[in-house]
Coordinates of C-alpha atoms and ligand atoms in Angstrom, one line a residue:
X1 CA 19.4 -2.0 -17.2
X2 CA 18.2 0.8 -15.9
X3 CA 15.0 2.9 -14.6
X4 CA 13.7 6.3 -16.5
X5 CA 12.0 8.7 -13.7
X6 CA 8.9 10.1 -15.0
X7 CA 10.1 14.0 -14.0
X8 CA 12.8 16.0 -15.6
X9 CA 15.7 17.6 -14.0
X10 CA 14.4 20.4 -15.0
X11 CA 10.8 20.1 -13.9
X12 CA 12.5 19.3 -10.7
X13 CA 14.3 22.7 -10.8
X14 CA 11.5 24.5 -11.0
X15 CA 9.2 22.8 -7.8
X16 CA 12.7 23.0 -5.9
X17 CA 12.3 27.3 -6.0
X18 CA 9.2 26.7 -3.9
X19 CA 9.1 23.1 -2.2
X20 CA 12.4 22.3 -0.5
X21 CA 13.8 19.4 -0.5
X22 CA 13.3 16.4 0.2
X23 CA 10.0 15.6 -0.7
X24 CA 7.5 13.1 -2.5
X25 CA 6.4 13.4 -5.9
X26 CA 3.8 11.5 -7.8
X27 CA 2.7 11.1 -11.5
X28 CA -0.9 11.9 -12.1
X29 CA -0.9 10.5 -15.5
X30 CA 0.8 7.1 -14.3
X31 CA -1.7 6.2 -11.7
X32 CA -4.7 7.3 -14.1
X33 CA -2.9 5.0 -16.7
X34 CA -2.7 2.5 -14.2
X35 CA -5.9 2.2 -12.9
X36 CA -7.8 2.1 -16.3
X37 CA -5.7 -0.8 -17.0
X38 CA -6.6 -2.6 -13.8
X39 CA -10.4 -1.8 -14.5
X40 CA -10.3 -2.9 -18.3
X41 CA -8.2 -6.1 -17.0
X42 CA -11.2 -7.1 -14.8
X43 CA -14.0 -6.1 -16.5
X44 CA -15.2 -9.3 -17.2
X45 CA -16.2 -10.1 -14.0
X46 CA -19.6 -7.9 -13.5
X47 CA -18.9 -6.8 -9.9
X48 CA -15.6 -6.2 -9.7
X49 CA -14.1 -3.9 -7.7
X50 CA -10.6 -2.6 -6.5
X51 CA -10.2 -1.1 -3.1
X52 CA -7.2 1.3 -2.8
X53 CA -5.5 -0.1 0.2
X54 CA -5.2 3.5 2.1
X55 CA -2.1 2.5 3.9
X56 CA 0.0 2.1 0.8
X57 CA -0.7 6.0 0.4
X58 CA -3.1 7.6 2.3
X59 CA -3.2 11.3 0.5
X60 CA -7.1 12.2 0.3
X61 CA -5.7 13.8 -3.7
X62 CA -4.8 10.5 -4.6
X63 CA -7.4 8.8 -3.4
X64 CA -10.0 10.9 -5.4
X65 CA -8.2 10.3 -8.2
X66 CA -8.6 6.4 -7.9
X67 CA -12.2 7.3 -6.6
X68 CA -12.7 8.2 -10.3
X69 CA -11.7 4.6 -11.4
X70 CA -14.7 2.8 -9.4
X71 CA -12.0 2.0 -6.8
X72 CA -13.6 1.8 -3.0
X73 CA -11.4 2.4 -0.2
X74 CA -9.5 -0.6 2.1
X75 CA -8.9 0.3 5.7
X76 CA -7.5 -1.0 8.8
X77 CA -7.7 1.7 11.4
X78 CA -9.9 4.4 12.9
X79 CA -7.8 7.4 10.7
X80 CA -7.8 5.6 7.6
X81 CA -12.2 5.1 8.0
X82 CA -12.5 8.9 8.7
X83 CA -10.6 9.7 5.6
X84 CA -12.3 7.2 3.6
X85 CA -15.4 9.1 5.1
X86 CA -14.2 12.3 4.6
X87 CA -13.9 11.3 0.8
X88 CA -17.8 10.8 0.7
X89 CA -17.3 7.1 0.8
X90 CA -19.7 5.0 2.6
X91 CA -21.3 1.7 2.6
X92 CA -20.0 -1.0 0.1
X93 CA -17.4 1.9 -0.6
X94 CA -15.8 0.8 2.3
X95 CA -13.9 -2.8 3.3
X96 CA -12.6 -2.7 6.7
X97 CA -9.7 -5.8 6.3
X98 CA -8.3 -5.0 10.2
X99 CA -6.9 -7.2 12.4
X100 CA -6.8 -6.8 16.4
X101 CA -9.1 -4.5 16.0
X102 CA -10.0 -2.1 18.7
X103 CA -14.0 -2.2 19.8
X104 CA -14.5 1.5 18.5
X105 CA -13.0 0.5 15.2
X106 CA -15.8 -1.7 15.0
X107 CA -18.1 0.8 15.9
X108 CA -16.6 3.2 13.4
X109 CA -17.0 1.1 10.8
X110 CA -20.2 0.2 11.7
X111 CA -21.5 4.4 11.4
X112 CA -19.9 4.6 8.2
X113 CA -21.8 1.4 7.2
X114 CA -18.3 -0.1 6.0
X115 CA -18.3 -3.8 5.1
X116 CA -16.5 -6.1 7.6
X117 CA -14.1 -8.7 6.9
X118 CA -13.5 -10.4 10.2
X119 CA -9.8 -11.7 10.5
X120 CA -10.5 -14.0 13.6
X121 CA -13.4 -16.4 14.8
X122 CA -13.1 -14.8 17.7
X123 CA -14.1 -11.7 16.2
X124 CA -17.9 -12.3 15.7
X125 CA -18.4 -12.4 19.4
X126 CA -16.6 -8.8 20.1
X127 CA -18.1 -7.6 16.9
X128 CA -21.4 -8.6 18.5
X129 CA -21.0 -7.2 21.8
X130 CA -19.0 -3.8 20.2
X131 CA -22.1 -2.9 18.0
X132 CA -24.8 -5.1 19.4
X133 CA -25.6 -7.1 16.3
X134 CA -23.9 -8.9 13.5
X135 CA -24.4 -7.0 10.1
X136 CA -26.4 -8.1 7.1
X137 CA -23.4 -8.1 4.8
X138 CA -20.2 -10.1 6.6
X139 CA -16.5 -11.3 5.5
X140 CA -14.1 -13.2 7.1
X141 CA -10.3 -13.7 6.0
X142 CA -9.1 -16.7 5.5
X143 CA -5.5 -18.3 6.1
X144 CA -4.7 -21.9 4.8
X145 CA -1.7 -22.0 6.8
X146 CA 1.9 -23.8 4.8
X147 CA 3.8 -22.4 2.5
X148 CA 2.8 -20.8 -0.1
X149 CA 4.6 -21.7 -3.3
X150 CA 4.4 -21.0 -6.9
X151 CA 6.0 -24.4 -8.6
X152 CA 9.0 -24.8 -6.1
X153 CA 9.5 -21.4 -5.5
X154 CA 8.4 -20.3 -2.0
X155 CA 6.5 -17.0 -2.3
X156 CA 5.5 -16.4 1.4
X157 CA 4.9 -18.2 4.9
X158 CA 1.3 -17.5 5.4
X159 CA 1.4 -20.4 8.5
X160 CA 3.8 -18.1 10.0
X161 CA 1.5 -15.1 9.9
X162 CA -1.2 -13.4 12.2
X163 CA -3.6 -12.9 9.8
X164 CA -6.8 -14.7 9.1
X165 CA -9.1 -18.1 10.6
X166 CA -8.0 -21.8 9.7
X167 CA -10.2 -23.7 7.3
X168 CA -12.2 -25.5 10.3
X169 CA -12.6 -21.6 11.9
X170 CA -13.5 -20.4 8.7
X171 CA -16.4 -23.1 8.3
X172 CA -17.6 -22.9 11.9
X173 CA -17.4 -18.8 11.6
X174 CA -19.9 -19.2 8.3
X175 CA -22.3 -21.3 10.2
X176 CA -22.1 -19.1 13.9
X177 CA -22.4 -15.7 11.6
X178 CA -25.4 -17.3 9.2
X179 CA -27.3 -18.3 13.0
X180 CA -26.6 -15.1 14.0
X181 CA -28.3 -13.5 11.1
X182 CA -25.9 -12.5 8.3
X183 CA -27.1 -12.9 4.7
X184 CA -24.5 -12.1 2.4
X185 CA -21.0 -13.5 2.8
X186 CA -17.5 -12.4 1.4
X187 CA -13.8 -14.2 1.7
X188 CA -10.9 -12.9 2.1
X189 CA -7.3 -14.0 1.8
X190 CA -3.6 -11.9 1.6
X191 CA -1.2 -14.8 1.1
X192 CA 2.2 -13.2 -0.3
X193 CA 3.6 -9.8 -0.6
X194 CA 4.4 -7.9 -3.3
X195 CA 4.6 -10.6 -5.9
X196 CA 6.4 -10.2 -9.5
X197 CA 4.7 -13.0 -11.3
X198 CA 1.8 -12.9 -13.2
X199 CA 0.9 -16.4 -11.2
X200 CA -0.3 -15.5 -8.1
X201 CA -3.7 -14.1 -8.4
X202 CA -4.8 -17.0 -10.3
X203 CA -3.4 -19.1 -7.6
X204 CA -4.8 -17.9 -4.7
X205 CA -8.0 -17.4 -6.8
X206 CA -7.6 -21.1 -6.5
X207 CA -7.3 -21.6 -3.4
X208 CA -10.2 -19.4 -2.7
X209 CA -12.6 -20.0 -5.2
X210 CA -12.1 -23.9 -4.3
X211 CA -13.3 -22.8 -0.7
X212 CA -15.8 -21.4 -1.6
X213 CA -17.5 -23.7 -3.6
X214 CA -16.8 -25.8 -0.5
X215 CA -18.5 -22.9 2.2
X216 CA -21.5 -23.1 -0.3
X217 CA -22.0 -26.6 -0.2
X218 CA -21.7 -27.5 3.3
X219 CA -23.1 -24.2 5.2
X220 CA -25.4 -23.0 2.5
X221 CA -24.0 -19.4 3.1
X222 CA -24.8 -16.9 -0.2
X223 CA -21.6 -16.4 -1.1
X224 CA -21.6 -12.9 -2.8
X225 CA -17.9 -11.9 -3.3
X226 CA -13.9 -13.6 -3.1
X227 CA -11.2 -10.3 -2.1
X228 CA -8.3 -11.1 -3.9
X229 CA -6.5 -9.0 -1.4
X230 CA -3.5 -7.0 -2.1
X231 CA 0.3 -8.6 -2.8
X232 CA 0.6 -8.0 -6.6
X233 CA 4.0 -6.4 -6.7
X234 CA 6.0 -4.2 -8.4
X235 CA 9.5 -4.5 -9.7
X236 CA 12.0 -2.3 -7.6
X237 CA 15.1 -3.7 -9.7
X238 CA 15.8 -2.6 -13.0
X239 CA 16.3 -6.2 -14.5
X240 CA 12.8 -6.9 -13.0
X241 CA 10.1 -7.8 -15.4
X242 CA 7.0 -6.0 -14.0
X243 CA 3.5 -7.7 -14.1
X244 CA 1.2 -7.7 -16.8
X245 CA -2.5 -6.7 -15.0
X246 CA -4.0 -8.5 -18.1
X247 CA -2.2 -11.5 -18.0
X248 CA -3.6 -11.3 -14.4
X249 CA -7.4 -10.9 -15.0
X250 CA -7.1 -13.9 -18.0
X251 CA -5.3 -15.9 -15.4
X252 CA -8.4 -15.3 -12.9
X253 CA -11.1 -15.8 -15.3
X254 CA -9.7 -19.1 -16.8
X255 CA -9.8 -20.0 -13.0
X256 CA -13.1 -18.1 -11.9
X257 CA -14.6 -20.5 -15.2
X258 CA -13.3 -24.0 -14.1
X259 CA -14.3 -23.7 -10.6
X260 CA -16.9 -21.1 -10.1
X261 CA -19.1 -21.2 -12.8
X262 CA -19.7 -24.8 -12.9
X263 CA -20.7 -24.6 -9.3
X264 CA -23.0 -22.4 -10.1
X265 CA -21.4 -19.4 -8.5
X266 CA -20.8 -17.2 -12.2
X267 CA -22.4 -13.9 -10.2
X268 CA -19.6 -13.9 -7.2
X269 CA -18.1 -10.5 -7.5
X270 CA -14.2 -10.5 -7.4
X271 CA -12.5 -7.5 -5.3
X272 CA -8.9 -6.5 -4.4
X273 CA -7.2 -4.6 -2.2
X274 CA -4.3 -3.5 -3.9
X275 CA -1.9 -0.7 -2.4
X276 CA 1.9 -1.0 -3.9
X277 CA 0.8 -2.0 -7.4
X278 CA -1.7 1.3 -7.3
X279 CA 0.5 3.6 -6.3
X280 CA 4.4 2.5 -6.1
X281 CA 6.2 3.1 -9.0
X282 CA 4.2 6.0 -9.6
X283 CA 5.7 8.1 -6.6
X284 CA 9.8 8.9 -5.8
X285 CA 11.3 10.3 -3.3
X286 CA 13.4 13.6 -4.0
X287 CA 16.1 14.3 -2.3
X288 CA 19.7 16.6 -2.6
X289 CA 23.0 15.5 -2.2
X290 CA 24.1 17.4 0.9
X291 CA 27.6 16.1 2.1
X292 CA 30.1 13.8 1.0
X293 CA 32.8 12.3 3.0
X294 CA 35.4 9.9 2.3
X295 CA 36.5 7.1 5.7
X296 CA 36.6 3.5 5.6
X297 CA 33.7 4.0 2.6
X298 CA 32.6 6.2 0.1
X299 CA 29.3 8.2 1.6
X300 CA 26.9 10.7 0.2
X301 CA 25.1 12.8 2.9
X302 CA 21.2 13.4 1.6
X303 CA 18.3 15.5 3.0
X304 CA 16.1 12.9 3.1
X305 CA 16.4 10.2 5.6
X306 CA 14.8 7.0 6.7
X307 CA 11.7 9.1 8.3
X308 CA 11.3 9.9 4.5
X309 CA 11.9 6.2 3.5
X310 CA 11.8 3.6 5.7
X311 CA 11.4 0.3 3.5
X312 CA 15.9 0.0 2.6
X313 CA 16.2 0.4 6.6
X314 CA 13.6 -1.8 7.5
X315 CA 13.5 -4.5 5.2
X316 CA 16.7 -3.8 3.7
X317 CA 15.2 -2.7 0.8
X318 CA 16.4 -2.1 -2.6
X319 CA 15.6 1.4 -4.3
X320 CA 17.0 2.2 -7.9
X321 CA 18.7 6.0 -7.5
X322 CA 19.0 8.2 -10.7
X323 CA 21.0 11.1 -10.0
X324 CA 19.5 13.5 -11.8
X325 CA 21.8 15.1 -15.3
X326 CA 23.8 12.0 -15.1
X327 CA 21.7 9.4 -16.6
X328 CA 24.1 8.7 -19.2
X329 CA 27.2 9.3 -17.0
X330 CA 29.2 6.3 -16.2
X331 CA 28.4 3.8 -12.7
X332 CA 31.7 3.9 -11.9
X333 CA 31.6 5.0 -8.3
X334 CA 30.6 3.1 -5.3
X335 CA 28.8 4.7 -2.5
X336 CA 26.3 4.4 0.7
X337 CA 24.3 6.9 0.1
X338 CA 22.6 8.1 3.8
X339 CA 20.4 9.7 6.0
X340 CA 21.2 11.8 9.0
X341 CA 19.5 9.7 11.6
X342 CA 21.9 8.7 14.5
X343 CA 20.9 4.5 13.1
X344 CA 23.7 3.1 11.0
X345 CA 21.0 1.8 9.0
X346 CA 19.7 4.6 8.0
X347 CA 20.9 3.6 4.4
X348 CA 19.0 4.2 1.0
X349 CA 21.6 2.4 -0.4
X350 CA 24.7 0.5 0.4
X351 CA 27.7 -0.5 -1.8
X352 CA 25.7 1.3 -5.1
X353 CA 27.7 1.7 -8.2
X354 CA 26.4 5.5 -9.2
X355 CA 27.7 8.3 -11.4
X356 CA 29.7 10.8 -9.6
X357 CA 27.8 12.5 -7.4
X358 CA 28.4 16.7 -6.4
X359 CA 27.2 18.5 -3.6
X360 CA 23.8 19.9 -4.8
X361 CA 22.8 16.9 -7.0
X362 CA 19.0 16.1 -6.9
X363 CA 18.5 12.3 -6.9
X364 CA 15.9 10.9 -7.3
X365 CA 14.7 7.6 -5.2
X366 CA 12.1 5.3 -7.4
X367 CA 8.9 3.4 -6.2
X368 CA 8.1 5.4 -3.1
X369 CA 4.5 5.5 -4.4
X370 CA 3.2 3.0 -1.8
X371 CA 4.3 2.3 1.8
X372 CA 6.9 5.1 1.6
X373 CA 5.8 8.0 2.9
X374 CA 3.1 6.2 4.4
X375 CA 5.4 4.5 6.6
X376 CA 7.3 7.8 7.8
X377 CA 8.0 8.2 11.7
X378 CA 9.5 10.8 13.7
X379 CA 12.5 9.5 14.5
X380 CA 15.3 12.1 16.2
X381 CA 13.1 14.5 15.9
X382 CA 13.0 14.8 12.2
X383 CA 9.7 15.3 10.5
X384 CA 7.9 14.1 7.7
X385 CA 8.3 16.3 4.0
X386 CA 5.5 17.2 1.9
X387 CA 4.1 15.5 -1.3
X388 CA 3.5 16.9 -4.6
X389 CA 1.4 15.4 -7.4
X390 CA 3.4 16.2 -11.2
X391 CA -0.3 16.9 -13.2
X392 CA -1.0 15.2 -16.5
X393 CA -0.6 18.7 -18.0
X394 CA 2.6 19.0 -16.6
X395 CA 2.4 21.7 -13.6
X396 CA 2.9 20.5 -10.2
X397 CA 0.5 21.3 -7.2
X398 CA 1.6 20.3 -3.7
X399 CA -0.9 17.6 -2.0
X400 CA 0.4 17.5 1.4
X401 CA 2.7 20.2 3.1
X402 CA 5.6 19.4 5.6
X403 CA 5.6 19.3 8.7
X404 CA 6.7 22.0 11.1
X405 CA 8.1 21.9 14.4
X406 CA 4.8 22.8 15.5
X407 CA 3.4 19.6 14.5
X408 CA 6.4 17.8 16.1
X409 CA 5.3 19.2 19.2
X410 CA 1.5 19.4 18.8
X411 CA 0.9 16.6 21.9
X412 CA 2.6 19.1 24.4
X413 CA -0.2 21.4 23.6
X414 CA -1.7 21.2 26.8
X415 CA 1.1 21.9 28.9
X416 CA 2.9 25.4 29.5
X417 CA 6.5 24.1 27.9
X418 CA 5.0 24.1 24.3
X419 CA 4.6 27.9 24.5
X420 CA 8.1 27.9 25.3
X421 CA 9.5 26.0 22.7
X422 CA 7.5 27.8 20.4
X423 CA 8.6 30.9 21.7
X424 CA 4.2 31.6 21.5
X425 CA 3.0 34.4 24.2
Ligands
PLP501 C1 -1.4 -4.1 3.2 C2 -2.7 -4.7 2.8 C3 -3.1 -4.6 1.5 C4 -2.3 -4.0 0.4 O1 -1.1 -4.7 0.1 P1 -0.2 -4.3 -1.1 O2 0.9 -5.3 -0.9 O3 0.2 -2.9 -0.9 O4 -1.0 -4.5 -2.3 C5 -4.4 -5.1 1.2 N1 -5.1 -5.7 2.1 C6 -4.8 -5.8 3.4 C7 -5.7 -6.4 4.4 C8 -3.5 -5.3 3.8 O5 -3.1 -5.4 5.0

């Protein structure tokens, strides 16, 4: 099995002559297709509403594109709320999901009117004392602790994460916020990571919408919408079966109807947070074949490195590579193919049976759409590449340009050795 990219060699030709590798690349048509199909898949639920996790991808193009879809933005830090602002969004536009938050996060947040999903108990105190009051409209994120499993298998270790209150904090927070004056009330949970089953929504809808019910009953609070959260996946191995989005939305109405409606909730709005399922399979990462060099192993020296890409260094991630012409050509030759970071982990891939590859062969690296350029350092020295968006029409416009050494050394700005490097009068 294999994966198609959704650019031509050729195509890729022809942005080479003025972007140089490496760069990103994403499909317009893919995340518009992608989108509409989230929107239609949730329709049935009157106020629902995706918010773009701007971490996955935080390009202010993309974003406007999602913008078109309904979709709000999700943000965790100070940056990510001034883009979101810059964008025009404002208000219930906004969910601020952060954790150890900073006081002038709050107080961001706050002037952009962004709703606030608390992640500790602890929170509504320095919320308080960080903007003086305790908003009108108030979430908190919940975290049930365990394992979370789907029949035996374990999906993730949510009791071993920082995220999110208890279930006795998460009461006692309802009652301490509804004393202190707020009126409408949202949960929040993010219990497993990129997920390829069609089962997890509807399971942590469960767990939610059960709690809820629960919050209702026992503090009284008007519950006015469940976040879903992010963690629907995407399949990064060919012989992956990716999720079906409307299998998804049945799954959480059969759910929102056995446990929500009866209890008289049937107007909570649902929302989610997704980032990798928005944007991931709908970027790569382009990069050309630089060196090769035969030791102990078979390696293939690339442009790009793990500034580009961090995910296969960090989480030992796996990334299906089509080298570009040879899509029909035979896997008959094993190599690491690498970065030029001094880390011996600065992999893309180990051990990967691949055509033969020449100097001056464009590969392409799939799903980089989400949390891969976003994730980008500095490492060494080496700076981060630009992205271009591939148009539904087929031209290409560049969204984001590289960086320069100037950037690199933008922090020195205010003392006399930056003219120097710069060779600047
Ligand atoms: C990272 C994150 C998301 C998005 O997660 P994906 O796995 O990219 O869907 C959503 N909400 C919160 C609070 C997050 O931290």
């Amino acid at each position: 099995m294999t994966k198609k990219p959704f650019v031509t060699k050729q195509k890729l030709e022809e942005i080479r002559e003025t972007i140089p590798t490496p760069f990103h690349l994403y499909d317009e048509k893919g995340i518009r297709e992608n989108a509409q199909a989230l929107r239609e898949a949730f329709a049935w639920n009157k106020g629902y509403r995706e918010y773009f996790a701007v971490k996955a991808c935080p390009n202010p193009f993309l974003i406007d594109i999602l913008r078109e879809y309904g979709c709000g933005c999700d943000c965790s830090s100070m940056t990510e709320l001034m883009l979101s602002d810059a964008l025009g969004c404002s208000g219930d536009d906004i969910m601020f999901s952060s954790n150890a938050t900073p006081a002038s996060e709050y107080q961001y947040a706050e002037k952009v009117n962004a709703i606030i999903n608390l992640d500790d108990i602890t929170h509504i105190e320095f919320l308080e004392k960080a903007i003086g009051y305790i908003p009108k409209k108030i979430s908190c994120r919940y975290n049930p602790g365990g394992l979370f499993k789907i029949s035996n298998d374990i999906m993730d270790n949510p009791g071993d994460a920082k995220y999110g209150m208890t279930t006795d904090q998460l009461f006692e927070a309802f009652k301490i916020l509804k004393e202190k004056g707020a009126e409408e009330f949202g949960i929040h949970a993010f219990l497993a990571s990129n997920t390829v089953t069609n089962e997890y929504y509807p399971m942590l809808a469960k767990v939610l919408f059960e709690v809820a019910v629960r919050l209702k009953e026992e503090t009284g609070a008007d519950i006015r919408f469940v976040n879903l959260s992010g963690g629907i996946g995407i399949p990064y191995r060919p012989d992956q079966e990716p999720n079906d989005i409307r299998v998804i939305g049945e799954g959480v109405r059969k759910v929102y109807e056995e446990i929500l409606v009866p209890a008289g909730m049937g107007d909570v709005a649902l929302y989610t947070e997704l980032g990798r399922f928005m944007t991931g399979p709908y970027g790569c990462l382009v990069t050309e074949a630089i060196h090769e060099k035969h030791t102990h192993k078979e390696y293939i020296g690339c442009d790009a490195c793990a500034v580009n890409l961090m995910r296969p260094a960090m989480y030992g991630a796996y990334h299906h590579i089509t080298v570009m012409g040879k899509e029909d050509a035979p896997c008959d030759h094993m190599y690491d193919v690498t970065g030029s970071l001094c880390e011996n982990n600065d992999k893309f891939a180990v051990d990967r049976m691949l055509p033969k590859i020449d100097i001056g062969d464009l590969l392409v690296i799939h799903d980089t759409g989400a949390h891969g350029f976003a994730m980008g350092y500095n490492y060494n020295g080496k700076l981060k590449s630009a992205e271009v968006l591939l148009k539904e029409d087929g031209s290409f416009e560049m969204i984001r340009r590289a960086e320069t050494p100037k950037d690199y050394f933008a922090t020195f700005d205010c003392f006399p050795i930056y003219k120097k490097i710069l060779k600047e009068s």
